[in-house]
Short mmCIF file of C-alpha atoms and ligand atoms in Angstrom, two decimals:
data_model
loop_
_atom_site.label_atom_id
_atom_site.label_comp_id
_atom_site.label_asym_id
_atom_site.label_seq_id
_atom_site.Cartn_x
_atom_site.Cartn_y
_atom_site.Cartn_z
CA MET A 5 123.04 -19.26 -84.62
CA GLN A 6 125.97 -18.14 -82.52
CA VAL A 7 126.84 -20.40 -79.59
CA LYS A 8 129.26 -19.32 -76.87
CA LYS A 9 132.77 -19.42 -78.29
CA GLN A 10 133.91 -21.73 -75.45
CA LEU A 11 131.65 -24.47 -76.86
CA LEU A 12 133.29 -24.48 -80.27
CA GLY A 13 136.30 -26.56 -79.28
CA LEU A 14 134.33 -29.04 -77.14
CA GLN A 15 133.01 -32.49 -78.00
CA PRO A 16 129.96 -33.97 -76.34
CA TYR A 17 130.98 -36.64 -73.83
CA GLN A 18 132.06 -39.85 -75.59
CA PRO A 19 130.61 -42.67 -73.54
CA GLY A 20 131.77 -46.29 -73.65
CA LYS A 21 130.22 -48.07 -76.65
CA PRO A 22 126.71 -49.35 -75.95
CA ILE A 23 126.29 -53.14 -75.67
CA GLU A 24 123.50 -53.36 -78.27
CA GLU A 25 125.58 -51.58 -80.90
CA VAL A 26 128.54 -53.94 -80.41
CA LYS A 27 126.28 -57.02 -80.59
CA LYS A 28 124.99 -55.93 -83.96
CA GLN A 29 128.31 -54.78 -85.34
CA PHE A 30 130.17 -58.03 -84.65
CA ASN A 31 127.21 -60.38 -84.70
CA LEU A 32 127.71 -61.41 -81.08
CA THR A 33 125.13 -62.80 -78.68
CA LYS A 34 127.06 -61.96 -75.53
CA VAL A 35 128.74 -58.62 -74.93
CA VAL A 36 130.25 -57.49 -71.63
CA LYS A 37 130.89 -53.82 -70.87
CA LEU A 38 133.84 -53.12 -68.61
CA ALA A 39 134.20 -49.54 -69.79
CA SER A 40 132.37 -47.21 -67.43
CA ASN A 41 133.22 -48.51 -63.96
CA GLU A 42 129.69 -49.76 -63.47
CA ASN A 43 128.93 -52.28 -60.74
CA PRO A 44 128.93 -55.83 -62.20
CA TYR A 45 126.61 -56.95 -59.38
CA GLY A 46 123.92 -54.36 -60.08
CA CYS A 47 122.37 -52.70 -57.04
CA SER A 48 120.86 -53.75 -53.73
CA PRO A 49 117.51 -55.60 -53.92
CA LYS A 50 116.31 -53.06 -51.35
CA ALA A 51 116.87 -50.30 -53.89
CA LYS A 52 114.81 -52.19 -56.49
CA GLN A 53 111.94 -52.55 -54.04
CA ALA A 54 112.11 -48.85 -53.15
CA ILE A 55 111.87 -47.98 -56.84
CA MET A 56 108.75 -50.13 -57.27
CA ASP A 57 107.21 -48.48 -54.24
CA GLU A 58 107.57 -45.10 -55.97
CA LEU A 59 105.83 -46.07 -59.20
CA ASP A 60 102.43 -44.71 -58.18
CA GLN A 61 103.98 -41.30 -57.52
CA LEU A 62 105.59 -40.63 -60.88
CA ALA A 63 103.15 -37.84 -61.73
CA ILE A 64 104.27 -35.88 -58.69
CA TYR A 65 107.38 -33.70 -58.75
CA PRO A 66 110.15 -34.93 -56.49
CA ASP A 67 111.11 -33.09 -53.32
CA GLY A 68 113.55 -30.52 -54.68
CA TYR A 69 115.33 -30.33 -51.34
CA SER A 70 115.66 -34.15 -51.14
CA ALA A 71 114.65 -33.90 -47.50
CA SER A 72 114.35 -37.63 -46.73
CA LEU A 73 117.51 -38.52 -48.55
CA ARG A 74 119.23 -35.56 -46.92
CA THR A 75 118.37 -36.82 -43.46
CA ARG A 76 119.57 -40.32 -44.33
CA VAL A 77 122.85 -39.20 -45.95
CA ALA A 78 123.58 -36.74 -43.12
CA LYS A 79 123.33 -39.65 -40.71
CA HIS A 80 125.39 -41.89 -42.96
CA VAL A 81 128.34 -39.52 -43.39
CA ASN A 82 127.87 -37.89 -39.99
CA VAL A 83 127.39 -34.26 -41.01
CA ASN A 84 124.58 -31.73 -40.62
CA GLU A 85 121.80 -31.74 -43.19
CA GLU A 86 122.72 -28.20 -44.27
CA GLU A 87 126.17 -29.45 -45.25
CA LEU A 88 124.88 -31.44 -48.25
CA ILE A 89 123.99 -30.66 -51.86
CA PHE A 90 122.44 -33.28 -54.14
CA GLY A 91 123.00 -33.60 -57.86
CA ASN A 92 121.79 -35.51 -60.90
CA GLY A 93 124.92 -37.59 -60.48
CA SER A 94 128.00 -36.05 -58.92
CA ASP A 95 128.59 -34.85 -62.50
CA GLU A 96 125.91 -32.27 -61.85
CA VAL A 97 127.53 -31.16 -58.61
CA VAL A 98 130.70 -30.54 -60.65
CA GLN A 99 128.61 -28.43 -63.01
CA ILE A 100 126.99 -26.50 -60.15
CA ILE A 101 130.41 -25.75 -58.63
CA CYS A 102 131.67 -24.46 -61.98
CA ARG A 103 128.56 -22.35 -62.59
CA ALA A 104 128.86 -20.86 -59.14
CA LEU A 105 132.60 -20.20 -58.98
CA LEU A 106 134.08 -19.87 -62.46
CA ASN A 107 133.98 -17.17 -65.12
CA PRO A 108 136.39 -15.80 -67.75
CA GLU A 109 138.35 -13.82 -65.12
CA LYS A 110 138.99 -16.90 -62.98
CA ASN A 111 141.18 -19.97 -63.30
CA THR A 112 140.98 -23.52 -61.98
CA VAL A 113 143.73 -26.02 -61.20
CA MET A 114 143.57 -29.77 -61.76
CA ALA A 115 145.68 -32.82 -62.52
CA THR A 116 146.01 -34.31 -65.99
CA PRO A 117 144.90 -36.92 -66.88
CA THR A 118 141.99 -36.89 -64.49
CA PHE A 119 138.20 -37.05 -64.62
CA PRO A 120 137.34 -34.98 -67.73
CA GLN A 121 134.21 -33.23 -66.44
CA TYR A 122 136.16 -30.72 -64.31
CA LYS A 123 137.86 -29.30 -67.37
CA HIS A 124 134.80 -29.60 -69.61
CA ASN A 125 132.59 -27.54 -67.30
CA ALA A 126 135.34 -25.03 -66.56
CA VAL A 127 135.82 -24.42 -70.28
CA ILE A 128 132.07 -23.83 -70.72
CA GLU A 129 132.26 -21.14 -68.01
CA GLY A 130 135.14 -19.55 -69.91
CA ALA A 131 137.64 -20.02 -67.09
CA GLU A 132 141.33 -20.66 -67.63
CA VAL A 133 142.24 -24.30 -66.97
CA ARG A 134 145.65 -24.95 -65.39
CA GLU A 135 146.59 -28.61 -65.66
CA VAL A 136 149.41 -30.30 -63.76
CA PRO A 137 150.66 -33.66 -65.11
CA LEU A 138 150.40 -36.69 -62.84
CA VAL A 139 153.66 -38.15 -61.58
CA ASN A 140 153.58 -41.96 -61.66
CA GLY A 141 149.82 -41.74 -61.76
CA ASP A 142 149.65 -39.53 -58.65
CA HIS A 143 148.55 -35.92 -58.28
CA ASN A 144 151.55 -33.59 -58.09
CA LEU A 145 150.10 -31.56 -55.24
CA ASP A 146 153.14 -29.30 -54.80
CA GLU A 147 153.02 -28.25 -58.45
CA MET A 148 149.29 -27.70 -58.12
CA ILE A 149 149.89 -25.30 -55.20
CA GLY A 150 152.39 -23.49 -57.40
CA LYS A 151 149.70 -22.89 -60.05
CA ILE A 152 147.31 -21.18 -57.63
CA ASP A 153 147.11 -17.39 -57.74
CA GLU A 154 144.67 -14.67 -56.65
CA ASN A 155 142.35 -15.52 -59.57
CA THR A 156 142.11 -19.22 -58.77
CA THR A 157 138.73 -20.24 -57.37
CA VAL A 158 138.65 -24.05 -57.60
CA VAL A 159 141.22 -26.85 -57.41
CA TRP A 160 140.23 -30.45 -58.08
CA VAL A 161 141.63 -33.56 -56.38
CA CYS A 162 140.29 -36.83 -57.74
CA THR A 163 141.05 -39.65 -55.32
CA PRO A 164 141.06 -42.45 -56.26
CA ASN A 165 141.95 -40.76 -59.52
CA ASN A 166 140.09 -41.73 -62.66
CA PRO A 167 141.72 -43.16 -64.84
CA THR A 168 144.78 -44.24 -62.78
CA GLY A 169 143.09 -45.59 -59.63
CA THR A 170 145.79 -44.03 -57.44
CA TYR A 171 144.89 -42.08 -54.28
CA VAL A 172 146.13 -39.17 -52.21
CA THR A 173 147.31 -40.23 -48.75
CA SER A 174 145.93 -38.68 -45.60
CA ASP A 175 149.22 -36.89 -44.81
CA ASN A 176 149.49 -35.49 -48.32
CA LEU A 177 145.91 -34.23 -48.39
CA LEU A 178 146.29 -32.57 -44.98
CA ASN A 179 149.50 -30.90 -46.02
CA PHE A 180 147.86 -29.71 -49.25
CA LEU A 181 144.83 -28.29 -47.43
CA THR A 182 146.99 -26.30 -45.06
CA LYS A 183 148.81 -24.73 -48.03
CA VAL A 184 145.85 -23.85 -50.27
CA PRO A 185 144.70 -20.24 -49.68
CA LYS A 186 141.23 -19.92 -48.15
CA HIS A 187 139.76 -18.12 -51.18
CA VAL A 188 140.20 -21.33 -53.22
CA LEU A 189 137.67 -24.17 -53.06
CA VAL A 190 139.31 -27.62 -52.86
CA VAL A 191 137.02 -30.23 -54.41
CA VAL A 192 137.96 -33.77 -53.37
CA ASP A 193 136.13 -36.19 -55.67
CA GLU A 194 135.65 -39.49 -53.83
CA ALA A 195 133.48 -41.27 -56.44
CA TYR A 196 135.16 -44.60 -55.59
CA TYR A 197 135.22 -44.06 -51.82
CA GLU A 198 133.34 -47.27 -51.00
CA TYR A 199 135.92 -49.42 -52.81
CA VAL A 200 138.98 -47.98 -51.07
CA LEU A 201 140.96 -50.30 -48.79
CA ALA A 202 144.18 -48.31 -48.29
CA GLU A 203 144.73 -47.60 -44.61
CA ASP A 204 146.23 -44.17 -45.16
CA TYR A 205 143.28 -42.98 -47.25
CA PRO A 206 142.01 -39.80 -45.56
CA ASP A 207 138.85 -39.48 -43.50
CA THR A 208 138.08 -36.37 -45.51
CA VAL A 209 134.77 -35.62 -43.80
CA SER A 210 136.60 -35.10 -40.51
CA LEU A 211 138.59 -32.29 -42.15
CA LEU A 212 135.52 -30.20 -43.02
CA ASN A 213 135.36 -28.40 -39.69
CA GLU A 214 138.87 -27.13 -39.97
CA HIS A 215 138.75 -26.36 -43.70
CA SER A 216 135.86 -24.14 -44.73
CA ASN A 217 137.10 -24.26 -48.34
CA LEU A 218 136.76 -28.05 -48.70
CA MET A 219 134.06 -29.84 -50.69
CA ILE A 220 133.80 -33.64 -50.95
CA LEU A 221 131.97 -35.37 -53.80
CA ARG A 222 130.40 -38.82 -53.47
CA THR A 223 128.08 -40.79 -55.73
CA PHE A 224 125.57 -43.64 -55.77
CA SER A 225 126.67 -44.56 -59.31
CA LYS A 226 129.60 -46.79 -58.57
CA ALA A 227 129.65 -49.13 -55.55
CA TYR A 228 125.91 -48.63 -54.94
CA GLY A 229 125.21 -49.58 -58.54
CA LEU A 230 122.68 -46.83 -59.29
CA ALA A 231 124.46 -45.18 -62.26
CA SER A 232 121.33 -45.00 -64.41
CA LEU A 233 119.35 -43.12 -61.75
CA ARG A 234 121.87 -40.26 -61.63
CA ILE A 235 122.32 -39.36 -58.01
CA GLY A 236 125.34 -38.01 -56.17
CA PHE A 237 126.14 -35.37 -53.59
CA GLY A 238 128.59 -32.82 -52.30
CA ILE A 239 129.56 -32.27 -48.65
CA ALA A 240 130.85 -28.89 -47.47
CA ASN A 241 130.24 -26.29 -44.78
CA ALA A 242 126.70 -24.94 -44.63
CA GLU A 243 127.58 -21.41 -45.71
CA LEU A 244 129.28 -22.58 -48.87
CA ILE A 245 126.40 -24.93 -49.69
CA ARG A 246 123.93 -22.08 -49.22
CA LYS A 247 125.94 -19.89 -51.59
CA ILE A 248 126.08 -22.40 -54.44
CA GLU A 249 122.52 -23.81 -54.09
CA PRO A 250 120.95 -21.18 -56.42
CA ALA A 251 123.01 -22.68 -59.28
CA ARG A 252 121.13 -25.99 -58.84
CA GLU A 253 118.04 -26.82 -60.88
CA PRO A 254 114.90 -26.97 -58.71
CA PHE A 255 113.99 -30.65 -59.29
CA ASN A 256 117.38 -31.99 -60.26
CA THR A 257 117.13 -35.41 -58.59
CA SER A 258 114.22 -37.72 -59.25
CA ARG A 259 111.82 -39.27 -56.77
CA VAL A 260 112.93 -42.74 -57.87
CA ALA A 261 116.61 -41.90 -57.42
CA GLN A 262 116.05 -40.42 -53.97
CA ALA A 263 114.11 -43.49 -52.81
CA ALA A 264 116.64 -45.94 -54.23
CA ALA A 265 119.55 -44.06 -52.68
CA ILE A 266 117.93 -44.14 -49.24
CA ALA A 267 117.27 -47.87 -49.54
CA SER A 268 120.81 -48.61 -50.67
CA LEU A 269 122.22 -46.91 -47.59
CA ASP A 270 120.10 -49.34 -45.59
CA ASP A 271 121.94 -52.26 -47.18
CA PRO A 272 125.59 -51.83 -46.19
CA ASP A 273 126.17 -55.57 -46.66
CA PHE A 274 125.64 -55.23 -50.40
CA VAL A 275 128.39 -52.60 -50.69
CA ALA A 276 130.73 -54.52 -48.38
CA ASP A 277 130.27 -57.61 -50.53
CA CYS A 278 131.01 -55.63 -53.71
CA ARG A 279 134.14 -54.17 -52.10
CA GLU A 280 135.36 -57.66 -51.16
CA LYS A 281 134.70 -59.07 -54.64
CA ASN A 282 136.35 -56.04 -56.23
CA LYS A 283 139.46 -56.65 -54.17
CA LYS A 284 139.65 -60.23 -55.45
CA GLY A 285 139.00 -59.03 -59.00
CA LEU A 286 141.86 -56.52 -58.82
CA LYS A 287 144.09 -59.38 -57.67
CA GLN A 288 143.20 -61.35 -60.80
CA PHE A 289 144.36 -58.43 -62.93
CA TYR A 290 147.50 -57.81 -60.86
CA GLU A 291 148.53 -61.46 -61.30
CA PHE A 292 147.86 -61.29 -65.01
CA CYS A 293 150.01 -58.16 -65.33
CA GLU A 294 152.81 -59.57 -63.25
CA ASN A 295 152.86 -62.85 -65.19
CA LEU A 296 153.09 -60.99 -68.49
CA ASN A 297 155.36 -58.21 -67.26
CA LEU A 298 152.86 -55.47 -68.00
CA ASP A 299 153.00 -52.23 -66.04
CA TYR A 300 149.86 -51.18 -64.22
CA TYR A 301 148.78 -48.72 -61.57
CA PRO A 302 147.76 -50.30 -58.24
CA SER A 303 144.11 -49.29 -57.93
CA GLU A 304 141.85 -48.31 -55.05
CA GLY A 305 138.87 -48.12 -57.41
CA ASN A 306 136.89 -50.71 -59.38
CA PHE A 307 139.04 -50.33 -62.48
CA ILE A 308 142.64 -50.81 -63.52
CA LEU A 309 144.86 -48.95 -65.97
CA ILE A 310 147.25 -51.37 -67.72
CA ASP A 311 150.08 -50.51 -70.10
CA PHE A 312 150.10 -52.81 -73.15
CA ASN A 313 153.08 -51.05 -74.75
CA ARG A 314 151.27 -50.54 -78.03
CA ASP A 315 148.58 -48.33 -79.51
CA SER A 316 145.71 -48.81 -77.09
CA ASP A 317 143.13 -48.74 -79.91
CA GLU A 318 144.57 -52.01 -81.26
CA VAL A 319 144.01 -53.85 -78.00
CA PHE A 320 140.65 -52.16 -77.56
CA GLN A 321 139.56 -53.35 -81.02
CA ALA A 322 140.73 -56.94 -80.44
CA LEU A 323 138.66 -57.10 -77.25
CA LEU A 324 135.66 -55.45 -78.88
CA GLU A 325 135.52 -58.07 -81.60
CA LYS A 326 135.35 -60.74 -78.87
CA GLY A 327 132.54 -58.93 -77.09
CA TYR A 328 134.48 -57.07 -74.38
CA ILE A 329 134.05 -53.30 -74.28
CA VAL A 330 136.76 -51.45 -72.34
CA ARG A 331 138.15 -47.90 -72.39
CA SER A 332 140.98 -47.21 -74.79
CA GLY A 333 143.68 -45.12 -73.14
CA ASN A 334 143.94 -42.95 -76.24
CA ALA A 335 140.89 -41.00 -75.14
CA LEU A 336 142.16 -40.79 -71.56
CA GLY A 337 145.65 -39.40 -72.07
CA PHE A 338 147.33 -42.83 -71.87
CA PRO A 339 147.81 -43.86 -75.50
CA THR A 340 149.31 -47.30 -74.72
CA HIS A 341 147.01 -48.26 -71.85
CA LEU A 342 143.54 -49.69 -71.40
CA ARG A 343 141.27 -48.85 -68.51
CA ILE A 344 139.36 -51.98 -67.61
CA THR A 345 136.51 -52.03 -65.10
CA VAL A 346 136.82 -54.92 -62.66
CA GLY A 347 133.99 -57.30 -63.51
CA SER A 348 132.73 -60.50 -61.94
CA GLU A 349 135.28 -63.28 -61.41
CA ILE A 350 134.13 -65.03 -64.60
CA GLN A 351 134.19 -61.84 -66.68
CA ASN A 352 137.69 -61.06 -65.40
CA ASN A 353 138.91 -64.55 -66.28
CA GLU A 354 137.41 -64.34 -69.74
CA ILE A 355 138.90 -60.97 -70.59
CA ILE A 356 142.26 -62.01 -69.16
CA GLU A 357 142.28 -65.12 -71.41
CA ILE A 358 141.59 -62.98 -74.49
CA LEU A 359 144.30 -60.52 -73.47
CA LYS A 360 146.82 -63.33 -72.89
CA ASP A 361 146.25 -64.62 -76.40
CA PHE A 362 146.59 -61.13 -77.80
CA VAL A 363 149.73 -60.13 -75.92
CA GLN A 364 151.68 -63.36 -76.28
C1 PLP B 428 132.02 -41.89 -62.38
C2 PLP B 428 132.66 -40.67 -61.80
C3 PLP B 428 131.91 -39.57 -61.41
C4 PLP B 428 130.50 -39.34 -61.88
O1 PLP B 428 129.60 -39.99 -61.22
P1 PLP B 428 128.05 -39.66 -61.38
O2 PLP B 428 127.64 -39.53 -59.96
O3 PLP B 428 127.51 -40.85 -62.07
O4 PLP B 428 127.86 -38.40 -62.15
C5 PLP B 428 132.53 -38.51 -60.78
N1 PLP B 428 133.85 -38.52 -60.57
C6 PLP B 428 134.60 -39.56 -60.95
C7 PLP B 428 136.06 -39.53 -60.70
C8 PLP B 428 134.05 -40.66 -61.59
O5 PLP B 428 134.82 -41.65 -62.02
#
């Protein structure tokens, strides 16, 4: 069996270790996963109710156009319904963009390290990947402009960036958009949008009218706490959406996911509360780092990248044995760092106590 040659060098996605596996391996009764930027507070009770209300409909295919959700999201982000595309997670929107715009004659520009799915999907399409190293955790937007040529079709801006948590300011994004040629799609991945507190974070949606080559990605997986239902969306001008829609599977988002997403938009208090708690949680980690003189990146997401000045797998392993699953920086391009998802206040205190013992 001959698979496409692009697949030969790729690994399937390596997720954070599952809780059940770690319980068994280390004979633990309690295991906490702070590895995948999941919401420690779950999701809105309204979303749970909406899911139950769908249970009698499971035999029926979902609405492939996500019409009800479309109407609700259009109102929420203040765009036209034709300016939205829904995906089985924003991961799938990344895949749709790559299917639609990349091939072996094209190239794509992105930061490194950044969210790995941009590169992964680009490689599958056979496109050339041009990576520009972060500078102090930030996108080097000028260098990225320099990498664009007539064969570039997509550039990726992840803000807040996973895994650093840093963001692109409004001025910098505007400046970047005015410099990128119109034949290049700029994808701004705002997966952590709901957590952001920085005042100079851009109102990216307001830039869509002026920039026909802009696409924004959002998700219900993070602050809305619906990661397991797989639902996210892209926002862009209607013509672009129409052009890429054929690359989307017909029933790519489930009935349950659509209903839960609608209900969670009707509970803004839940998200606001999560944002507030996340802010306090980040503060716990900042204080810990400052007390122990550890470098970290100030984060606008629900995770923090901390430099432990040693092989990150060692620290990862020490935490794992105590029942805390985090992300080792080795797999993320930061071999001495850990990426830790901000948990509940108690979880944060517990992991910080373990880390203090380990570092001191
Ligand atoms: C988590 C994450 C996503 C993927 O979210 P899904 O909607 O669950 O597919 C996309 N981009 C970034 C930067 C993320 O961290």
